[in-house]
Coordinates of C-alpha atoms in Angstrom, one line a residue:
M20 CA -20.3 4.8 11.1
G21 CA -23.2 2.3 10.6
S22 CA -23.4 0.2 7.4
S23 CA -26.5 2.2 6.3
S24 CA -24.5 5.4 6.4
F25 CA -21.8 3.8 4.2
H26 CA -24.4 2.7 1.6
R27 CA -26.0 6.1 1.6
L28 CA -22.6 7.8 1.0
F29 CA -21.6 5.6 -1.9
R30 CA -24.9 6.1 -3.7
L31 CA -24.1 9.9 -3.9
P32 CA -23.5 11.2 -7.4
L33 CA -19.7 11.4 -8.1
I34 CA -19.8 15.2 -8.5
L35 CA -21.0 15.5 -4.9
L36 CA -18.3 13.2 -3.6
L37 CA -15.7 15.6 -5.0
L38 CA -16.7 18.1 -2.4
V39 CA -16.3 15.7 0.5
S40 CA -13.1 15.8 2.7
F41 CA -12.2 14.0 5.8
P42 CA -13.7 15.5 9.0
S43 CA -12.3 15.4 12.4
A44 CA -11.9 12.0 14.1
S45 CA -14.8 12.8 16.4
E46 CA -17.3 12.9 13.5
P47 CA -18.3 9.9 11.3
S48 CA -15.8 9.3 8.5
Q49 CA -16.6 10.4 5.0
F50 CA -14.7 10.1 1.8
C51 CA -13.4 12.2 -1.0
E52 CA -13.9 9.5 -3.6
A53 CA -10.8 9.0 -5.7
G54 CA -10.6 9.5 -9.4
I55 CA -7.6 9.7 -11.7
A56 CA -7.9 13.3 -12.7
Y57 CA -9.1 14.9 -9.5
D58 CA -7.0 17.9 -8.4
E59 CA -6.1 19.1 -4.9
S60 CA -9.1 21.3 -4.5
G61 CA -11.4 18.3 -4.9
C62 CA -10.1 16.9 -1.6
G63 CA -10.0 20.1 0.5
M64 CA -6.3 20.7 0.4
S65 CA -5.3 23.8 2.3
S66 CA -2.3 26.1 1.8
T67 CA -0.8 24.7 5.0
T68 CA -0.8 21.1 3.8
S69 CA 0.5 22.0 0.3
S70 CA 3.5 24.0 1.7
S71 CA 6.8 22.8 0.2
K72 CA 8.7 24.0 3.3
I73 CA 8.2 22.7 6.8
L74 CA 10.2 23.1 10.0
I75 CA 9.6 20.7 12.9
K76 CA 11.0 22.4 16.0
G77 CA 12.1 21.2 19.4
G78 CA 11.2 17.5 19.1
T79 CA 13.2 14.3 19.9
V80 CA 14.2 12.9 16.6
V81 CA 14.2 9.1 16.7
N82 CA 15.9 6.8 14.3
A83 CA 16.3 3.0 14.6
H84 CA 19.7 3.3 16.5
H85 CA 19.8 6.8 17.8
Q86 CA 17.7 9.6 19.2
E87 CA 18.5 13.3 19.7
L88 CA 16.9 16.7 20.4
A89 CA 16.9 18.4 17.0
D90 CA 14.9 20.4 14.5
V91 CA 13.9 18.9 11.1
Y92 CA 13.7 21.0 8.0
V93 CA 11.8 19.8 4.9
E94 CA 11.7 21.3 1.5
D95 CA 10.0 19.9 -1.7
G96 CA 9.4 16.5 -0.1
I97 CA 12.9 15.8 1.1
I98 CA 14.6 16.2 4.5
V99 CA 17.1 18.9 4.0
S100 CA 18.5 19.4 7.5
V101 CA 18.4 17.7 10.9
K102 CA 20.2 19.7 13.7
P103 CA 19.4 21.9 16.7
H104 CA 18.1 25.4 16.3
I105 CA 17.4 25.7 12.6
N106 CA 16.3 29.3 11.6
V107 CA 13.9 29.8 8.7
N108 CA 12.1 32.5 6.8
D109 CA 8.4 33.4 7.1
D110 CA 7.4 31.2 4.1
V111 CA 8.0 28.1 6.1
T112 CA 5.2 26.2 8.0
V113 CA 6.5 25.7 11.6
L114 CA 5.4 22.7 13.7
D115 CA 6.2 22.7 17.4
A116 CA 7.2 19.2 18.6
T117 CA 8.4 20.1 22.0
G118 CA 8.0 17.1 24.4
K119 CA 7.1 14.9 21.4
F120 CA 8.8 12.3 19.2
V121 CA 9.6 13.0 15.6
M122 CA 9.9 9.7 13.7
P123 CA 10.0 8.1 10.3
G124 CA 6.5 7.4 9.0
G125 CA 5.4 3.8 9.4
I126 CA 6.0 1.2 6.6
D127 CA 3.4 -1.6 6.6
P128 CA 5.0 -4.5 4.7
H129 CA 1.8 -6.5 4.5
T130 CA -1.6 -5.3 3.1
H131 CA -4.3 -6.3 0.7
L132 CA -6.2 -3.4 -0.8
A133 CA -8.8 -3.9 -3.6
M134 CA -8.1 -7.6 -3.4
E135 CA -10.6 -10.0 -5.0
F136 CA -10.9 -12.9 -2.6
M137 CA -13.4 -15.6 -1.7
G138 CA -16.1 -14.3 -4.0
T139 CA -15.9 -10.7 -3.0
E140 CA -13.4 -7.8 -2.9
T141 CA -11.9 -6.1 0.1
I142 CA -13.8 -3.0 1.2
D143 CA -10.8 -0.7 1.3
D144 CA -9.1 0.3 -2.0
F145 CA -5.9 2.1 -2.7
F146 CA -7.5 5.4 -1.7
T147 CA -9.5 4.6 1.4
G148 CA -7.0 2.1 2.8
Q149 CA -4.1 4.5 2.3
A150 CA -6.1 7.4 3.8
A151 CA -6.7 5.3 6.9
A152 CA -3.0 4.5 7.0
L153 CA -2.0 8.2 6.9
A154 CA -4.4 8.9 9.8
G155 CA -2.6 6.3 11.7
G156 CA 0.9 7.4 10.9
T157 CA 1.8 4.9 8.2
T158 CA 3.2 6.7 5.1
M159 CA 4.1 3.7 2.9
H160 CA 2.8 0.2 2.5
I161 CA 3.7 -2.8 0.3
D162 CA 0.7 -4.6 -1.2
F163 CA 0.4 -8.1 -2.7
V164 CA -0.3 -8.4 -6.4
I165 CA -2.4 -11.5 -7.2
P166 CA -1.8 -13.0 -10.6
V167 CA -4.6 -13.1 -13.1
N168 CA -5.1 -16.7 -14.3
G169 CA -1.6 -17.3 -13.1
S170 CA -0.1 -14.5 -15.2
L171 CA 2.2 -12.2 -13.3
M172 CA 2.1 -9.5 -15.9
A173 CA -1.7 -9.4 -16.1
G174 CA -1.8 -9.2 -12.3
F175 CA 0.7 -6.4 -12.3
E176 CA -1.2 -4.4 -14.9
A177 CA -4.5 -4.9 -13.0
Y178 CA -2.9 -3.6 -9.8
E179 CA -1.3 -0.6 -11.6
K180 CA -4.8 0.5 -12.5
K181 CA -6.1 -0.1 -8.9
A182 CA -3.3 2.0 -7.5
R183 CA -3.9 5.1 -9.7
K184 CA -6.0 6.7 -7.0
S185 CA -3.2 6.3 -4.4
C186 CA -2.7 9.1 -1.9
M187 CA 0.6 7.8 -0.4
D188 CA 3.7 5.9 -1.6
Y189 CA 3.4 2.1 -2.1
G190 CA 5.3 -0.9 -3.4
F191 CA 4.3 -4.3 -4.5
H192 CA 5.1 -7.9 -3.6
M193 CA 4.0 -10.6 -6.2
A194 CA 2.2 -13.8 -5.4
I195 CA 3.0 -17.0 -7.2
T196 CA 0.1 -19.4 -7.7
K197 CA 1.3 -21.8 -10.4
W198 CA 4.6 -22.8 -12.0
D199 CA 5.8 -23.1 -15.5
E200 CA 8.4 -21.6 -17.8
G201 CA 6.2 -18.6 -18.5
V202 CA 6.0 -17.8 -14.8
S203 CA 9.7 -18.1 -14.4
K204 CA 10.3 -15.6 -17.2
E205 CA 7.7 -13.2 -15.8
M206 CA 9.5 -13.3 -12.5
E207 CA 12.6 -12.0 -14.3
I208 CA 10.6 -9.2 -15.8
M209 CA 9.0 -8.3 -12.5
V210 CA 12.4 -7.9 -10.8
Q211 CA 14.4 -6.4 -13.7
E212 CA 11.8 -4.0 -15.1
K213 CA 8.8 -3.6 -12.6
G214 CA 10.5 -2.9 -9.3
I215 CA 9.4 -6.0 -7.4
N216 CA 11.9 -7.8 -5.2
S217 CA 9.7 -10.3 -3.3
F218 CA 7.5 -13.2 -4.2
K219 CA 4.9 -14.9 -1.9
F220 CA 4.0 -18.5 -2.0
F221 CA 0.9 -19.8 -0.3
M222 CA 1.2 -23.1 1.5
A223 CA -2.5 -22.8 2.4
Y224 CA -5.8 -22.3 0.5
K225 CA -6.0 -25.7 -1.1
G226 CA -7.7 -25.5 -4.5
T227 CA -7.0 -21.8 -5.1
F228 CA -3.6 -20.2 -4.1
M229 CA -1.9 -23.2 -2.5
I230 CA 1.3 -24.6 -4.1
N231 CA 3.1 -27.9 -3.4
D232 CA 6.7 -28.4 -2.2
Y233 CA 8.0 -28.9 -5.8
L234 CA 6.7 -25.5 -6.8
L235 CA 8.1 -24.0 -3.6
L236 CA 11.5 -25.4 -4.4
Q237 CA 11.4 -24.1 -8.0
G238 CA 10.2 -20.7 -6.8
F239 CA 12.9 -20.5 -4.1
K240 CA 15.6 -21.3 -6.7
K241 CA 14.3 -18.6 -9.0
C242 CA 14.1 -16.0 -6.2
K243 CA 17.7 -16.7 -5.2
S244 CA 19.0 -16.3 -8.7
L245 CA 17.1 -13.0 -9.1
G246 CA 18.1 -11.6 -5.6
A247 CA 14.4 -11.5 -4.7
L248 CA 13.1 -12.4 -1.3
A249 CA 10.9 -15.5 -1.0
M250 CA 7.9 -15.1 1.3
V251 CA 5.5 -17.8 2.5
H252 CA 2.1 -18.0 4.1
A253 CA 2.9 -21.0 6.3
E254 CA 0.0 -23.3 7.1
N255 CA -0.3 -26.9 6.0
G256 CA -3.1 -26.6 3.4
D257 CA -3.8 -30.3 3.1
A258 CA -4.2 -30.7 6.8
V259 CA -6.3 -27.5 7.1
Y260 CA -8.6 -29.0 4.4
E261 CA -8.9 -32.2 6.5
G262 CA -9.6 -30.1 9.6
Q263 CA -12.3 -28.2 7.9
K264 CA -14.0 -31.4 6.9
R265 CA -13.7 -32.7 10.4
M266 CA -15.5 -29.6 11.8
I267 CA -18.3 -29.8 9.3
E268 CA -18.8 -33.5 10.2
L269 CA -19.0 -32.5 13.9
G270 CA -21.7 -30.0 13.0
I271 CA -19.4 -27.0 13.8
T272 CA -20.2 -24.5 11.1
G273 CA -19.7 -21.1 13.0
P274 CA -16.6 -18.9 13.1
E275 CA -15.1 -21.0 15.9
G276 CA -14.7 -23.8 13.4
H277 CA -12.3 -21.7 11.5
A278 CA -9.8 -21.6 14.3
L279 CA -10.4 -25.2 15.3
S280 CA -9.8 -26.5 11.8
R281 CA -6.3 -24.9 11.5
P282 CA -4.6 -25.2 14.9
A283 CA -1.2 -23.8 15.7
M284 CA 0.6 -27.1 15.1
L285 CA -0.2 -26.7 11.3
E286 CA 1.3 -23.3 11.2
G287 CA 4.4 -24.6 13.0
E288 CA 4.7 -27.6 10.7
A289 CA 4.5 -25.4 7.5
T290 CA 6.9 -22.8 9.0
S291 CA 9.4 -25.6 9.8
R292 CA 9.1 -27.1 6.3
A293 CA 9.5 -23.8 4.5
I294 CA 12.5 -22.9 6.6
R295 CA 14.2 -26.3 5.8
L296 CA 13.5 -26.0 2.1
A297 CA 14.8 -22.5 2.0
G298 CA 17.9 -23.7 3.9
F299 CA 18.3 -26.5 1.3
I300 CA 18.3 -24.0 -1.5
N301 CA 20.3 -21.5 0.7
T302 CA 18.0 -18.5 0.1
P303 CA 16.6 -15.9 2.5
L304 CA 13.0 -16.5 3.7
Y305 CA 10.3 -14.2 5.0
I306 CA 7.5 -15.7 7.0
V307 CA 4.4 -13.5 6.8
H308 CA 1.8 -13.1 9.6
V309 CA 3.4 -15.2 12.3
M310 CA 0.5 -15.9 14.6
S311 CA 1.6 -18.7 17.0
I312 CA 4.3 -19.8 19.4
D313 CA 4.8 -22.8 17.2
A314 CA 5.8 -20.8 14.2
M315 CA 7.8 -18.2 16.2
E316 CA 9.9 -21.0 17.8
E317 CA 10.8 -22.4 14.4
I318 CA 11.9 -19.0 13.2
A319 CA 13.9 -18.4 16.4
K320 CA 15.6 -21.8 16.1
A321 CA 16.6 -21.2 12.5
R322 CA 17.9 -17.7 13.2
K323 CA 20.0 -19.1 16.1
S324 CA 21.6 -21.6 13.7
G325 CA 22.5 -18.7 11.4
Q326 CA 19.8 -19.1 8.7
K327 CA 18.5 -15.9 7.2
V328 CA 14.8 -16.0 8.2
I329 CA 12.6 -13.0 8.8
G330 CA 9.5 -13.3 11.0
E331 CA 6.6 -10.9 10.7
P332 CA 3.9 -10.8 13.4
V333 CA 0.9 -8.6 12.7
A334 CA -0.9 -6.2 14.9
S335 CA -3.9 -8.6 15.5
G336 CA -1.7 -11.4 16.6
L337 CA 0.1 -9.2 19.1
V338 CA -2.9 -7.7 20.9
L339 CA -5.9 -10.0 20.3
N340 CA -6.9 -13.5 21.3
D341 CA -9.4 -16.0 19.9
S342 CA -12.1 -15.5 22.6
W343 CA -14.2 -13.4 20.2
L344 CA -14.6 -16.3 17.8
W345 CA -16.9 -17.9 20.3
D346 CA -19.2 -14.8 20.6
P347 CA -22.9 -15.8 20.3
D348 CA -23.4 -13.0 17.7
F349 CA -22.3 -14.4 14.3
L350 CA -21.2 -11.0 12.9
T351 CA -19.2 -10.2 15.9
A352 CA -17.4 -13.6 15.8
A353 CA -17.0 -13.5 12.0
M354 CA -15.3 -10.1 12.2
F355 CA -12.2 -11.9 13.7
V356 CA -11.8 -14.6 11.1
M357 CA -8.4 -14.4 9.4
S358 CA -5.7 -16.9 8.4
P359 CA -3.7 -18.1 10.2
P360 CA -6.3 -17.5 12.9
I361 CA -6.0 -15.3 15.9
R362 CA -4.7 -17.7 18.6
A363 CA -5.6 -18.4 22.2
A364 CA -4.4 -16.1 25.0
G365 CA -0.7 -16.6 25.6
H366 CA 0.4 -16.6 22.0
D367 CA 0.0 -12.8 21.9
K368 CA 2.4 -12.3 24.9
A369 CA 4.9 -14.8 23.4
L370 CA 4.9 -12.9 20.1
Q371 CA 5.5 -9.6 22.0
A372 CA 8.4 -11.1 23.8
A373 CA 9.9 -12.4 20.6
L374 CA 9.7 -8.9 19.1
S375 CA 11.4 -7.4 22.1
T376 CA 14.3 -9.9 22.0
G377 CA 14.7 -9.8 18.2
A378 CA 13.5 -13.3 17.4
L379 CA 10.8 -11.5 15.3
Q380 CA 11.9 -8.5 13.3
L381 CA 9.1 -6.2 12.2
V382 CA 5.3 -5.7 12.4
G383 CA 2.8 -5.7 9.6
T384 CA -1.0 -5.8 9.6
D385 CA -2.3 -8.1 6.9
H386 CA -5.0 -5.4 6.5
C387 CA -7.7 -7.2 4.5
T388 CA -11.1 -5.7 5.3
F389 CA -14.6 -6.9 4.7
N390 CA -17.7 -5.4 6.0
S391 CA -20.6 -7.2 7.9
T392 CA -22.5 -7.9 4.7
Q393 CA -19.4 -9.6 3.2
K394 CA -18.6 -11.6 6.3
A395 CA -22.2 -12.8 6.4
L396 CA -21.5 -14.8 3.2
G397 CA -20.4 -17.5 5.6
I398 CA -23.4 -17.4 7.9
D399 CA -24.0 -21.2 7.5
D400 CA -20.4 -22.3 6.8
F401 CA -17.2 -20.8 8.3
R402 CA -15.3 -21.9 5.2
K403 CA -17.2 -19.1 3.2
I404 CA -16.4 -16.3 5.6
P405 CA -14.0 -13.9 3.8
N406 CA -10.7 -14.0 5.8
G407 CA -9.3 -10.8 7.0
V408 CA -9.2 -8.0 9.6
N409 CA -8.3 -4.3 9.7
G410 CA -5.1 -2.8 11.1
I411 CA -3.5 -0.4 8.6
E412 CA -4.7 2.6 10.6
E413 CA -4.3 1.1 14.1
R414 CA -0.9 -0.6 13.9
M415 CA 1.4 2.3 14.9
H416 CA -0.8 3.2 17.9
L417 CA -1.2 -0.4 19.0
V418 CA 2.5 -1.2 18.8
W419 CA 3.5 1.9 20.8
D420 CA 1.0 1.3 23.5
T421 CA 1.6 -2.5 23.7
M422 CA 5.4 -2.5 23.3
V423 CA 6.8 0.9 24.4
E424 CA 4.3 1.9 27.1
S425 CA 4.7 -1.5 28.7
G426 CA 8.5 -1.1 28.8
Q427 CA 9.2 -4.1 26.5
I428 CA 11.0 -2.0 23.8
S429 CA 12.5 1.5 23.4
A430 CA 11.5 4.3 21.1
T431 CA 14.4 3.4 18.8
D432 CA 13.2 -0.2 18.7
Y433 CA 9.7 1.1 17.8
V434 CA 11.1 2.9 14.8
R435 CA 13.0 -0.2 13.8
I436 CA 10.1 -2.6 13.9
T437 CA 7.5 -0.3 12.4
S438 CA 9.6 1.4 9.7
T439 CA 13.3 1.0 9.3
E440 CA 13.6 -2.8 9.2
S441 CA 10.9 -2.9 6.5
A442 CA 12.9 -0.3 4.5
R443 CA 16.1 -2.4 4.9
I444 CA 14.5 -5.7 4.0
F445 CA 12.9 -4.4 0.9
N446 CA 16.0 -2.4 0.0
I447 CA 14.8 1.2 0.1
F448 CA 16.7 2.4 3.1
P449 CA 17.7 5.2 3.8
R450 CA 15.3 6.8 1.3
K451 CA 12.5 5.5 3.5
G452 CA 12.6 4.5 7.2
A453 CA 14.8 7.3 8.5
I454 CA 14.9 10.9 9.5
L455 CA 18.2 11.7 7.7
V456 CA 19.3 14.4 5.3
G457 CA 18.2 13.3 1.8
S458 CA 15.5 10.9 3.0
D459 CA 11.9 11.3 1.8
A460 CA 9.9 13.6 4.1
D461 CA 7.6 10.8 5.4
I462 CA 7.4 11.9 9.1
I463 CA 5.2 11.5 12.1
I464 CA 5.0 13.5 15.3
L465 CA 3.9 11.3 18.3
N466 CA 2.8 12.6 21.6
P467 CA 3.6 10.0 24.3
N468 CA 1.5 11.9 26.8
S469 CA -1.7 11.9 24.7
S470 CA -4.1 9.1 24.4
F471 CA -6.1 7.4 21.6
E472 CA -9.3 5.5 21.3
I473 CA -10.2 3.2 18.4
S474 CA -13.7 3.0 17.0
A475 CA -15.5 2.2 13.8
K476 CA -17.4 5.4 14.3
S477 CA -14.2 7.5 13.8
H478 CA -11.8 5.3 11.8
H479 CA -11.2 6.1 8.2
S480 CA -11.6 2.6 6.7
R481 CA -14.7 1.9 4.7
S482 CA -15.5 -1.1 7.0
N483 CA -18.4 -0.7 9.4
T484 CA -16.6 -2.8 12.0
N485 CA -13.2 -2.7 13.8
V486 CA -11.6 -5.6 15.6
Y487 CA -10.0 -3.2 18.1
E488 CA -13.3 -1.5 18.9
G489 CA -13.2 0.5 22.1
R490 CA -9.5 0.0 22.7
R491 CA -7.7 2.9 24.5
G492 CA -4.0 3.5 24.9
K493 CA -1.2 6.0 25.4
G494 CA 0.8 7.6 22.6
K495 CA -1.1 9.5 19.9
I496 CA 0.2 10.4 16.4
E497 CA -0.7 14.0 16.1
V498 CA 0.8 14.9 12.7
T499 CA 1.6 12.8 9.6
I500 CA 3.7 14.2 6.8
A501 CA 3.7 12.2 3.6
G502 CA 5.9 13.3 0.7
G503 CA 6.5 16.6 2.4
R504 CA 2.8 17.5 2.8
I505 CA 1.0 17.6 6.1
V506 CA -1.9 15.2 5.6
W507 CA -3.0 14.6 9.2
Q508 CA -3.1 17.3 11.9
N509 CA -5.6 18.3 14.5
D510 CA -7.5 15.1 13.9
E511 CA -8.2 16.2 10.3
L512 CA -7.2 14.2 7.3
K513 CA -6.6 16.0 4.0
V514 CA -5.3 13.9 1.1
V515 CA -4.9 13.9 -2.6
P516 CA -5.9 11.0 -4.8
G517 CA -3.2 10.3 -7.3
F518 CA -0.5 11.9 -5.1
G519 CA 1.1 8.6 -4.0
K520 CA 4.1 7.3 -5.9
Y521 CA 5.0 3.7 -6.9
I522 CA 8.3 2.9 -5.1
E523 CA 10.4 0.4 -7.0
L524 CA 12.1 -2.1 -4.7
P525 CA 15.6 -3.2 -6.0
P526 CA 16.8 -6.8 -5.7
F527 CA 19.7 -8.1 -3.6
S528 CA 18.9 -6.5 -0.2
Y529 CA 21.3 -7.0 2.8
L530 CA 19.8 -10.4 3.4
F531 CA 21.7 -11.7 0.3
E532 CA 25.1 -10.7 1.6
G533 CA 27.3 -13.8 2.0
I534 CA 25.0 -16.2 0.2
D535 CA 27.6 -16.7 -2.6
K536 CA 30.3 -17.4 0.0
A537 CA 28.1 -19.9 1.8
D538 CA 27.4 -21.7 -1.5
A539 CA 31.1 -21.9 -2.3
N540 CA 31.9 -23.2 1.2
Y541 CA 29.2 -25.9 0.7
I542 CA 30.5 -27.0 -2.6
S543 CA 34.0 -27.3 -1.3
S544 CA 32.8 -29.3 1.7
V545 CA 30.8 -32.1 0.0
K546 CA 34.0 -34.0 -0.9
A547 CA 32.4 -35.3 -4.1
P548 CA 32.5 -36.9 -6.6
V549 CA 34.7 -39.6 -5.2
Q550 CA 37.0 -41.3 -7.7
R551 CA 36.3 -45.0 -7.5
T552 CA 37.7 -48.1 -9.1
I553 CA 36.3 -51.6 -9.2
H554 CA 38.7 -54.2 -7.6
K555 CA 38.1 -57.7 -9.1
Q556 CA 38.1 -60.5 -6.7

């Protein structure tokens, strides 16, 4: 859809928007604008999609460590039975999955919806971003709450309001942008009362989000005591700032200056530093959006030594390279600006290999979308281009085509890196991330023999651009079931604003197992304090 079409749509009176539902993927996307009190009829829900009983017959059910030919029976949003040859009554919606894979819906651990950033706000909110996710087979995401004036509680309340229009399940991480006793106390409230079990620290964005090593250490200690996972955006912010000045002095003001100002060595340095500081505190660490060989190798080395470090590549880093940043058309080049930047060819293949061998553990997107008008804010200065690319709708297809179709991983590995590992890390497995009796009915049906094509003309994001424009591949998600409702079928998306639930994420995931014993072993090993006497000469 062109940008003019978007502007025309969002000038429509609200009452008309209530009558709009998602068309087939072959038509330009339109939106049933979300409002808190809208009911199902406002978004074109049909009797099929609202059925509380669904049987998926004849498919290959794939979990992270096992696959089998079986039927899956769903009732009232929960998986009730997984076994061959389930018989049901006439009031059940039956889906034929013969020759197809039946898998847990994707869990995207890294998104930014309705985020205020660099003087603007991401174009996708908690309705349109989630609608796009559902069309792409993702049934839950975890978004980052940004504090308001440093206040975690104010940030949480602001994001609660933003998420009221949600059409699928979601959770929250919390960013930490300053440090004092008030923030420390608020971290306790977030974990103990608000369902947050992870905190993100920015080592980049000098002058806004960036924190220093002292704050990082204080934050790591607090995370450890609360059983919360420490996360870092790993780039050396001071060096990036110097790199940006250098580019401007050289007269390089276009999008290529963004990548040149923050080379892979700065991502590697910050990753190494964060890992060592987390090791010093002895707390688990999660590195978000791993974009380079430099960072990946630091993570692999730490994991080989036994340290609990999680590495999260994102879809853009796995399948793109930086060549587009040199495109002579500014808007084309600016579309690819994100941080850390998309790297030169070679980094993508190395990240894929690291995923296939387990050196990296799961795939996110860092979905943070801005349209052409917003990207143009940096027409004369790359430092003002809002950072971010799309991916929440494309991730599941791209990972299947790039990793499974190429033979690098199996279907079970695919489920692990797109869903199950995220559920385990953030402590909601097996409620999420599995096709098991008692699990939430968040399910996709993937046809490995069908193909997909990505285009801004047919995607469901509000953005008028797509960094994967024109990409084709094998493996199409034909059905998405979220919360026991069929929301994507026959290339049609039918969703309910307000249907999504906030999923609380409990502390002390499996990553914290053994931490106390390691601490005890350390204390017993230091052989201190030494009892000393002074011998007079």
